PDB file as gemmi writes it, atoms N, CA and C in Angstrom:
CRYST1    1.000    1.000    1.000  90.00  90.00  90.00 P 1                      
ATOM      1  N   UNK A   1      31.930  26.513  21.655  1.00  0.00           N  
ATOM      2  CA  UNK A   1      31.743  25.186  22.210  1.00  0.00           C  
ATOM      3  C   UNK A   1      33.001  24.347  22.024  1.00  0.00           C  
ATOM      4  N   UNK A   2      33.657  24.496  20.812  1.00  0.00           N  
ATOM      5  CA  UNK A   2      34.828  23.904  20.499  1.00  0.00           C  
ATOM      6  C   UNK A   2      36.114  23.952  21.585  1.00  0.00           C  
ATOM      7  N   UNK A   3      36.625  25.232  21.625  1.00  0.00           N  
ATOM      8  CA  UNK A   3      37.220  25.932  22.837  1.00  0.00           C  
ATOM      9  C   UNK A   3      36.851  25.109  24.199  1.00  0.00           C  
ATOM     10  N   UNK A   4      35.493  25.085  24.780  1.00  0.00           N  
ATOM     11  CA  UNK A   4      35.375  24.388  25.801  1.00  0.00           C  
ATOM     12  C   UNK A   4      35.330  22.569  25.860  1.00  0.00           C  
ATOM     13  N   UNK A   5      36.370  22.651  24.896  1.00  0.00           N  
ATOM     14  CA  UNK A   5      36.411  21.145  24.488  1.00  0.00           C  
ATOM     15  C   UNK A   5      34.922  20.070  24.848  1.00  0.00           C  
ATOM     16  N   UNK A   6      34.067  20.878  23.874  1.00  0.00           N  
ATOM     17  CA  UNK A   6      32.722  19.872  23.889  1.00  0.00           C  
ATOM     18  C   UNK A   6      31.987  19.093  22.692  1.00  0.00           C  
ATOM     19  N   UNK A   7      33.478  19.188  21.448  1.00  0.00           N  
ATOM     20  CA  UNK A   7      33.342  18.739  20.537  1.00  0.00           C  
ATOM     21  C   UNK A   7      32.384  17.263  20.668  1.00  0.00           C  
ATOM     22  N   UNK A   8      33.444  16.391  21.881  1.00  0.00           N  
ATOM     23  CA  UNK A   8      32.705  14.815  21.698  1.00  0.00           C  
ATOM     24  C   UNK A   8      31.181  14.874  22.290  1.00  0.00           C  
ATOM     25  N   UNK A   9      30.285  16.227  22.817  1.00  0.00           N  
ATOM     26  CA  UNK A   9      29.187  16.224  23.372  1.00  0.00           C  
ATOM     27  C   UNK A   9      28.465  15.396  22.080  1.00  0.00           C  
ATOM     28  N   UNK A  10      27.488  14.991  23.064  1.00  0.00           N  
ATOM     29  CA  UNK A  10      25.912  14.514  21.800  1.00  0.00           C  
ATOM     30  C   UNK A  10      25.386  15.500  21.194  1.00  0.00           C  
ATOM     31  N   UNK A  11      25.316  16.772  21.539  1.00  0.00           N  
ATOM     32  CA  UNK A  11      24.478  17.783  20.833  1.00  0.00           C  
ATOM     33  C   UNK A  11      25.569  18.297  20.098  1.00  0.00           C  
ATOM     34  N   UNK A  12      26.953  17.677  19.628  1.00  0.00           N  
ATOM     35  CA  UNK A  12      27.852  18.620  19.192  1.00  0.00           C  
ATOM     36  C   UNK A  12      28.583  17.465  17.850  1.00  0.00           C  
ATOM     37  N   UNK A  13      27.357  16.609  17.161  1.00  0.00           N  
ATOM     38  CA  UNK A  13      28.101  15.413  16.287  1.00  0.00           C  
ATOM     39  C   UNK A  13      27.658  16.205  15.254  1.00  0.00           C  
ATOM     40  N   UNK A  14      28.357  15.847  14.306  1.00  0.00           N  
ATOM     41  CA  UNK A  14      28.484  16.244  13.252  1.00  0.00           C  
ATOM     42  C   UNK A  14      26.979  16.102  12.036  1.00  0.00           C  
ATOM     43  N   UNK A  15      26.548  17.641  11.731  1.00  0.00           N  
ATOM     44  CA  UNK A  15      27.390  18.485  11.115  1.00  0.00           C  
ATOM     45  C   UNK A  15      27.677  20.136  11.980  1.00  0.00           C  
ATOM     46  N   UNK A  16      27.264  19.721  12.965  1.00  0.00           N  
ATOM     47  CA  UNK A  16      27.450  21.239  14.025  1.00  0.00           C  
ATOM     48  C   UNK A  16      29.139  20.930  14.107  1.00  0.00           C  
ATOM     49  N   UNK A  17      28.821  22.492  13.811  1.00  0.00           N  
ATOM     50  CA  UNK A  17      30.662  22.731  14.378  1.00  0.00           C  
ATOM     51  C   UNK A  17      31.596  21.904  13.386  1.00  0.00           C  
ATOM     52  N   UNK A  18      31.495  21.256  12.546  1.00  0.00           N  
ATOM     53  CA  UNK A  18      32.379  20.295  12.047  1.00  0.00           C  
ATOM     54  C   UNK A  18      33.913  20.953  11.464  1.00  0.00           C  
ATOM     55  N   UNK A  19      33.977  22.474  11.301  1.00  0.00           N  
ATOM     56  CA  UNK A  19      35.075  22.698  10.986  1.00  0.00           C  
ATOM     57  C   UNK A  19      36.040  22.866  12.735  1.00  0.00           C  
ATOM     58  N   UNK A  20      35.197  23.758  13.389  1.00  0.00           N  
ATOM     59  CA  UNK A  20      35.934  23.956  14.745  1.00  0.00           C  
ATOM     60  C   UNK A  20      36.223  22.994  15.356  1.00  0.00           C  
ATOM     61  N   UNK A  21      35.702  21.602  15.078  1.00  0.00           N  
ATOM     62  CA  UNK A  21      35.911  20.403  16.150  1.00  0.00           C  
ATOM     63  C   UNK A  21      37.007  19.618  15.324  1.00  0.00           C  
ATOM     64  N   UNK A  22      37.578  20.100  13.828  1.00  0.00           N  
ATOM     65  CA  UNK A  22      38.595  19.408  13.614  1.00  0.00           C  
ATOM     66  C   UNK A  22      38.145  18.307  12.291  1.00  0.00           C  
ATOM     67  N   UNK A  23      36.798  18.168  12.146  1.00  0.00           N  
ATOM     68  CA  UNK A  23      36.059  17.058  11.481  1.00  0.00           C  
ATOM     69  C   UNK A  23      36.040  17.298   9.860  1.00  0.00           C  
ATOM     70  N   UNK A  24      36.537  18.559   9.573  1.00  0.00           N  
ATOM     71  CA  UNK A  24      37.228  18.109   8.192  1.00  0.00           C  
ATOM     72  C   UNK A  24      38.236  18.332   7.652  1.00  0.00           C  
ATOM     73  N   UNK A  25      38.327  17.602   6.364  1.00  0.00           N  
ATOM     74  CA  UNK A  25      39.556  17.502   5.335  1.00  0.00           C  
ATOM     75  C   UNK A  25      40.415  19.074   4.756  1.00  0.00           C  
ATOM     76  N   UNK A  26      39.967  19.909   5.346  1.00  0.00           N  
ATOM     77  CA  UNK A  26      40.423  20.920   4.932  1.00  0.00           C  
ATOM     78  C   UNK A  26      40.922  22.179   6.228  1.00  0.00           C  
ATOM     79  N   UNK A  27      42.079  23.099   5.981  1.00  0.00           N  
ATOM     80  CA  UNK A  27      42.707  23.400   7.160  1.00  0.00           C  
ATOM     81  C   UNK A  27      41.610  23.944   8.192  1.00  0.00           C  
ATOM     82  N   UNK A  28      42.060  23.509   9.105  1.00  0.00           N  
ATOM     83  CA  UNK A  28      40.960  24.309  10.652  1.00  0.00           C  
ATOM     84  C   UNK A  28      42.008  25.642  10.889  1.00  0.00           C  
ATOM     85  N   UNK A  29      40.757  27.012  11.485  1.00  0.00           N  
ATOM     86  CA  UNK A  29      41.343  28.068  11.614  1.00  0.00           C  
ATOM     87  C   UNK A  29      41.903  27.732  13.235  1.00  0.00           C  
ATOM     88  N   UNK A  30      43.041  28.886  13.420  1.00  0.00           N  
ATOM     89  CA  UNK A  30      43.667  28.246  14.584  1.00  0.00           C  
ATOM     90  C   UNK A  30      42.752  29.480  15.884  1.00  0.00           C  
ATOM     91  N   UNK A  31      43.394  29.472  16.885  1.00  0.00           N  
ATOM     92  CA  UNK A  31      42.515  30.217  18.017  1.00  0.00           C  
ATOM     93  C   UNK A  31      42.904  31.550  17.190  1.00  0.00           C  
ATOM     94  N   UNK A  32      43.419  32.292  16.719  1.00  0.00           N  
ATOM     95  CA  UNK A  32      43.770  33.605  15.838  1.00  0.00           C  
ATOM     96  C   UNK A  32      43.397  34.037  14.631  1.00  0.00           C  
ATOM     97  N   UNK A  33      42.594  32.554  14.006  1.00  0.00           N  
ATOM     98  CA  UNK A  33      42.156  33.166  12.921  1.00  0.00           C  
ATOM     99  C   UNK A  33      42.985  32.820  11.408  1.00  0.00           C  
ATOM    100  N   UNK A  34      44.561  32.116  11.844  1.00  0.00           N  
ATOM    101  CA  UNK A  34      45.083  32.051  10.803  1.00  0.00           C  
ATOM    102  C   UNK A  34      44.617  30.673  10.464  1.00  0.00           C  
ATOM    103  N   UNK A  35      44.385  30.240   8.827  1.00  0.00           N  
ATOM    104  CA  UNK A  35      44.395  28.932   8.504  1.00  0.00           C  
ATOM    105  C   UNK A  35      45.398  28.719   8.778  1.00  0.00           C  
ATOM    106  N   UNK A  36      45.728  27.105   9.080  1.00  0.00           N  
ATOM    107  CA  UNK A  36      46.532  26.409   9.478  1.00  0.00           C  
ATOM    108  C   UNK A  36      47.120  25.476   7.926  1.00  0.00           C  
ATOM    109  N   UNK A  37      48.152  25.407   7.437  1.00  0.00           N  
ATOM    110  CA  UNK A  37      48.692  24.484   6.139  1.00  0.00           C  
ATOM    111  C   UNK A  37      47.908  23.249   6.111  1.00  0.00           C  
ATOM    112  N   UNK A  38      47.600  22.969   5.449  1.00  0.00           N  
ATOM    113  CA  UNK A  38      47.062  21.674   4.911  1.00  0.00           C  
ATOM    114  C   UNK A  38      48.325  20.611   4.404  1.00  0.00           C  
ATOM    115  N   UNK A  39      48.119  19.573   5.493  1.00  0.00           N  
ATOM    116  CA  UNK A  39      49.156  18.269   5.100  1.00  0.00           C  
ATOM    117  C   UNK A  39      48.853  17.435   4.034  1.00  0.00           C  
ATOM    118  N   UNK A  40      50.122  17.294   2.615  1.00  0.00           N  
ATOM    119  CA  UNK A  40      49.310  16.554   1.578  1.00  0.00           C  
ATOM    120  C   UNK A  40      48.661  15.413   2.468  1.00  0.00           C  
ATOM    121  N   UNK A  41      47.685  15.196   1.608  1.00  0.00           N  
ATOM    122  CA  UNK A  41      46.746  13.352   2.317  1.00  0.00           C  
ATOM    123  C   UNK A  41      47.655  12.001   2.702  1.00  0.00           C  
ATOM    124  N   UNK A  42      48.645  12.221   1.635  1.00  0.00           N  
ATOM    125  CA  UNK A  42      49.588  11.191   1.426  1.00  0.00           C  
ATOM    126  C   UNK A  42      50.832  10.680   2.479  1.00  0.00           C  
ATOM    127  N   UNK A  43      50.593  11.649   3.545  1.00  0.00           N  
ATOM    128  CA  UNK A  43      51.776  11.767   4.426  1.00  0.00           C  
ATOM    129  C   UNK A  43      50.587  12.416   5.696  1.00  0.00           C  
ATOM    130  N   UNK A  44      49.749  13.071   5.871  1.00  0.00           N  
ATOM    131  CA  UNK A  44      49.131  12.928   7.003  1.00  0.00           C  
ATOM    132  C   UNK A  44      48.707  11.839   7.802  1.00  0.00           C  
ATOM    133  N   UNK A  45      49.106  12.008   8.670  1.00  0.00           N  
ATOM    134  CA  UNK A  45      48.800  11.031  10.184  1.00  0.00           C  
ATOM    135  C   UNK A  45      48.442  11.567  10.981  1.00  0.00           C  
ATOM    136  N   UNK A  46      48.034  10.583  12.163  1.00  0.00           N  
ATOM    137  CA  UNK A  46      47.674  10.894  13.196  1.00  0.00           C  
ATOM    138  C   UNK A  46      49.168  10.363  14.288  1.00  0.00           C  
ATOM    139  N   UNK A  47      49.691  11.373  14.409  1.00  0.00           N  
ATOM    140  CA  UNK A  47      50.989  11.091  15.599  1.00  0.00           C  
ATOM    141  C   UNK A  47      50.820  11.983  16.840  1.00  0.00           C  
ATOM    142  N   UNK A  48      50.628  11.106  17.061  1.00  0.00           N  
ATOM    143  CA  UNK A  48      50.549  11.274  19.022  1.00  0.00           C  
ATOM    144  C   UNK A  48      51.812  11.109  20.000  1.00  0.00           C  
ATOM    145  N   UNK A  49      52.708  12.149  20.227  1.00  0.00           N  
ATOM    146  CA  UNK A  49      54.076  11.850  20.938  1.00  0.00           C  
ATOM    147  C   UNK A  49      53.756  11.173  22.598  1.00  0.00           C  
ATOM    148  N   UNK A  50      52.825  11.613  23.060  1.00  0.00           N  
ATOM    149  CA  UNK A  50      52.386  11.004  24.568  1.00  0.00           C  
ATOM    150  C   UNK A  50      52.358   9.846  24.910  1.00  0.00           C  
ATOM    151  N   UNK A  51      52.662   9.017  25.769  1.00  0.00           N  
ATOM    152  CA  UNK A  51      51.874   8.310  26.129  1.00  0.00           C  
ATOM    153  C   UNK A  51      51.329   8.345  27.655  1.00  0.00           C  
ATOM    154  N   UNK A  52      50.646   9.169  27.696  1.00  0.00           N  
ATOM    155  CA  UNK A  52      49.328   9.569  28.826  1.00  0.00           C  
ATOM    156  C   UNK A  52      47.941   8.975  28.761  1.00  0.00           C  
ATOM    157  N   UNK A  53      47.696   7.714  27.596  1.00  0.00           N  
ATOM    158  CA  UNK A  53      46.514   6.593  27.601  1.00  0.00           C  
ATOM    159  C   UNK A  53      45.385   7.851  26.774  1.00  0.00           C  
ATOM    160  N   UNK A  54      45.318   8.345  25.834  1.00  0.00           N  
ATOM    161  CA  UNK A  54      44.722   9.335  25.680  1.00  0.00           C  
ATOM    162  C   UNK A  54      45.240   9.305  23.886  1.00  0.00           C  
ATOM    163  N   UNK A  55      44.004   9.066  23.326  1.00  0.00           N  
ATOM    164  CA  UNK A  55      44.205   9.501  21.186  1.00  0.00           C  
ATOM    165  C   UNK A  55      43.993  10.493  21.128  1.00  0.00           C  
ATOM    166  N   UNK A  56      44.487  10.979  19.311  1.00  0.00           N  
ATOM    167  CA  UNK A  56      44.634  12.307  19.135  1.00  0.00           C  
ATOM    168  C   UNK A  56      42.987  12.335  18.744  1.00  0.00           C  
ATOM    169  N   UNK A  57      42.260  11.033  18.561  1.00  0.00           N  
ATOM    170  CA  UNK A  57      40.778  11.821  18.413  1.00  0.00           C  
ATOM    171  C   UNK A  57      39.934  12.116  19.722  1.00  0.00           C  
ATOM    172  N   UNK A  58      40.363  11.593  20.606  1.00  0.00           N  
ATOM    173  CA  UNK A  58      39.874  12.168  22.291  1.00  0.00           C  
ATOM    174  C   UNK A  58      40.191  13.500  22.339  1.00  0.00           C  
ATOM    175  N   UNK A  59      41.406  13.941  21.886  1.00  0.00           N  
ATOM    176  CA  UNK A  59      41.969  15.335  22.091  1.00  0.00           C  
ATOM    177  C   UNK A  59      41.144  15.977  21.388  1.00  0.00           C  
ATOM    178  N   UNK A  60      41.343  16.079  20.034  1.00  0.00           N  
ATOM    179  CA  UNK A  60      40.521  16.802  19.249  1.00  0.00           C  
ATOM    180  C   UNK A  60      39.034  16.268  19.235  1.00  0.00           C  
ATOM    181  N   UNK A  61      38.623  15.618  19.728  1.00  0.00           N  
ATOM    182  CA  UNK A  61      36.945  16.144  20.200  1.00  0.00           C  
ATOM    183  C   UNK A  61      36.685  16.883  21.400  1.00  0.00           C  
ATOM    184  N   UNK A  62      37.868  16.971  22.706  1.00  0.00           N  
ATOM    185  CA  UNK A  62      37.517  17.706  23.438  1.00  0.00           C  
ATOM    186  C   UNK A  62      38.377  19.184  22.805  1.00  0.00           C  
ATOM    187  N   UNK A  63      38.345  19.590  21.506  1.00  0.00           N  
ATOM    188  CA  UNK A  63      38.511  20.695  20.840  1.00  0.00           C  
ATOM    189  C   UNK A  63      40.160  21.318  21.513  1.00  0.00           C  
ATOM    190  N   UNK A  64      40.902  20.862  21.392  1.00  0.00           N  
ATOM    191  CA  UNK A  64      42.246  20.627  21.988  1.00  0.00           C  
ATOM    192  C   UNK A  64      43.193  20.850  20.796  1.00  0.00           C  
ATOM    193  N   UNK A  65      43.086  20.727  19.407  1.00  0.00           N  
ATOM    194  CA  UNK A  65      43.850  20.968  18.411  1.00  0.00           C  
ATOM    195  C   UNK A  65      44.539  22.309  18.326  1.00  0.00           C  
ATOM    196  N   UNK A  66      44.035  23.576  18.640  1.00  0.00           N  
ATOM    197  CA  UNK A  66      44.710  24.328  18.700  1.00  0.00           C  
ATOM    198  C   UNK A  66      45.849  25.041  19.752  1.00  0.00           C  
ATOM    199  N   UNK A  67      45.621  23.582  20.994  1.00  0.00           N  
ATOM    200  CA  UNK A  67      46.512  24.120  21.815  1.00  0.00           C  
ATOM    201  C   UNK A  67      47.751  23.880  21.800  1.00  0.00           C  
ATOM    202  N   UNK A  68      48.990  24.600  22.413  1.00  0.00           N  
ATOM    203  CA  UNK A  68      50.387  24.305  21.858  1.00  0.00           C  
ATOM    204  C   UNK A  68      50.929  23.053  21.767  1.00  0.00           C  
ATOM    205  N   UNK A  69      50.672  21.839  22.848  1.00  0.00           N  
ATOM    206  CA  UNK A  69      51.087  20.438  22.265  1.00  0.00           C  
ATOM    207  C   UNK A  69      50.500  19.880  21.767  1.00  0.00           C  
ATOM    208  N   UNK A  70      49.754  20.044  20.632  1.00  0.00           N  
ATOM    209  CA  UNK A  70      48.976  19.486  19.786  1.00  0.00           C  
ATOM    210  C   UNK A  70      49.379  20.481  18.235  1.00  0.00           C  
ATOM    211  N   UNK A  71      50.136  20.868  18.248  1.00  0.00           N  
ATOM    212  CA  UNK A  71      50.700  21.725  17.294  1.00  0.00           C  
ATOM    213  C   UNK A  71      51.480  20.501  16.159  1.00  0.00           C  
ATOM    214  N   UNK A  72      51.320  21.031  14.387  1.00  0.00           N  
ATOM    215  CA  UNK A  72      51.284  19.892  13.761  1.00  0.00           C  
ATOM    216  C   UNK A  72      53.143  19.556  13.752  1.00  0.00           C  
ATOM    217  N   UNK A  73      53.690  18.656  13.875  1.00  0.00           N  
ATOM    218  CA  UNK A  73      53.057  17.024  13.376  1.00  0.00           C  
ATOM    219  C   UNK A  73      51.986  16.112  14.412  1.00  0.00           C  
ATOM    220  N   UNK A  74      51.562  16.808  15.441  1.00  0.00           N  
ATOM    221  CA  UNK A  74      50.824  15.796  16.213  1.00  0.00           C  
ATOM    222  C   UNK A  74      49.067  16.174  16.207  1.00  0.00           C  
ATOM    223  N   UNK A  75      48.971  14.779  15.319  1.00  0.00           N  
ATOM    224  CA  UNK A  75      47.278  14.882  15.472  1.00  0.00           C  
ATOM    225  C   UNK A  75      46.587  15.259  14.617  1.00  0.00           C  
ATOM    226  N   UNK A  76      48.214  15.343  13.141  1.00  0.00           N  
ATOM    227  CA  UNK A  76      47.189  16.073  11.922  1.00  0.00           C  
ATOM    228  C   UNK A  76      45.770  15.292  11.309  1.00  0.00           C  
ATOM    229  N   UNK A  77      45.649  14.535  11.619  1.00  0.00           N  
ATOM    230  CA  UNK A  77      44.796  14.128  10.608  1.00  0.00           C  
ATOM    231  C   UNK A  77      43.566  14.320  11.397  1.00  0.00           C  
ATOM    232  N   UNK A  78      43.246  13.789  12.540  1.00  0.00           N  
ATOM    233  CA  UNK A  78      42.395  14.569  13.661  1.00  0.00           C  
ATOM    234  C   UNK A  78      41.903  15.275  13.786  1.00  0.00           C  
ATOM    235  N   UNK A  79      42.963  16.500  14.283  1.00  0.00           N  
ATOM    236  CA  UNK A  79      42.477  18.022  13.813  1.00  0.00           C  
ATOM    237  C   UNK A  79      42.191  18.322  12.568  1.00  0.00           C  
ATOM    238  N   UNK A  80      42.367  18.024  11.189  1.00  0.00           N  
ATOM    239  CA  UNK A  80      41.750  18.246   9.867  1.00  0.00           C  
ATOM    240  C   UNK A  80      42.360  19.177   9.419  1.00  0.00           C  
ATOM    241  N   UNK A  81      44.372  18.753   9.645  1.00  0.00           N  
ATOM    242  CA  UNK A  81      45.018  19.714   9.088  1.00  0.00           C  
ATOM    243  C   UNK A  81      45.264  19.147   7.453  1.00  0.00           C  
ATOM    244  N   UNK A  82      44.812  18.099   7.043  1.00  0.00           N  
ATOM    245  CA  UNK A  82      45.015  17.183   5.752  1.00  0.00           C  
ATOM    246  C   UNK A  82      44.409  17.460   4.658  1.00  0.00           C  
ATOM    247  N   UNK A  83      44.967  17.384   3.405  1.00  0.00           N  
ATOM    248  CA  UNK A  83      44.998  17.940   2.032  1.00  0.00           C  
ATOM    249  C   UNK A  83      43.957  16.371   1.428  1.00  0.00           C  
ATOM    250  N   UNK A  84      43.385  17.293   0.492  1.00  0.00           N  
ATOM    251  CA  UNK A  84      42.301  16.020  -0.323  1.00  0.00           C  
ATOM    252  C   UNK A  84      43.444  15.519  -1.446  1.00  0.00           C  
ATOM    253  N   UNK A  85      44.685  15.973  -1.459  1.00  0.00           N  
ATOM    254  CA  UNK A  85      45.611  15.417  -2.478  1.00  0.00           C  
ATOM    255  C   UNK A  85      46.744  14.417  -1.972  1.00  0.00           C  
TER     256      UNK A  85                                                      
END                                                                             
């Protein structure tokens, strides 16, 4: 469901899916399977290089974090590439 970017659906709020849609504090696996690094807390953001009228939490609810321009530094905190430290 994630993949078909239907994270922001109503039947898809949290706690369904909450790692694939990006919704927590700890690394999301990428489309391959590898964890992704965890950004200390202290320095994660949400940076969005676009401006196409569009946040990195629109992106990552339509499950968009793992695609190549959304690759980190953009959107870490969003996608739930961020460290509890």
């Amino acid at each position: 469901q994630a993949a078909w970017g239907k994270c922001g659906y109503p039947f898809m709020q949290s706690p369904v899916c909450d790692v694939s849609c990006g919704r927590c504090g700890v690394a999301s696996p990428t489309a391959v399977g590898v964890p992704v690094p965890t950004i200390p807390a202290s320095t994660c953001t949400d940076y969005y290089p676009f401006s196409d009228g569009y946040t990195c939490a629109q992106q990552a609810g339509w499950g968009k974090c793992s695609y190549s321009f959304m690759q980190s530094p953009a959107c870490d905190l969003s996608c739930g590439r961020c460290g509890t430290t």
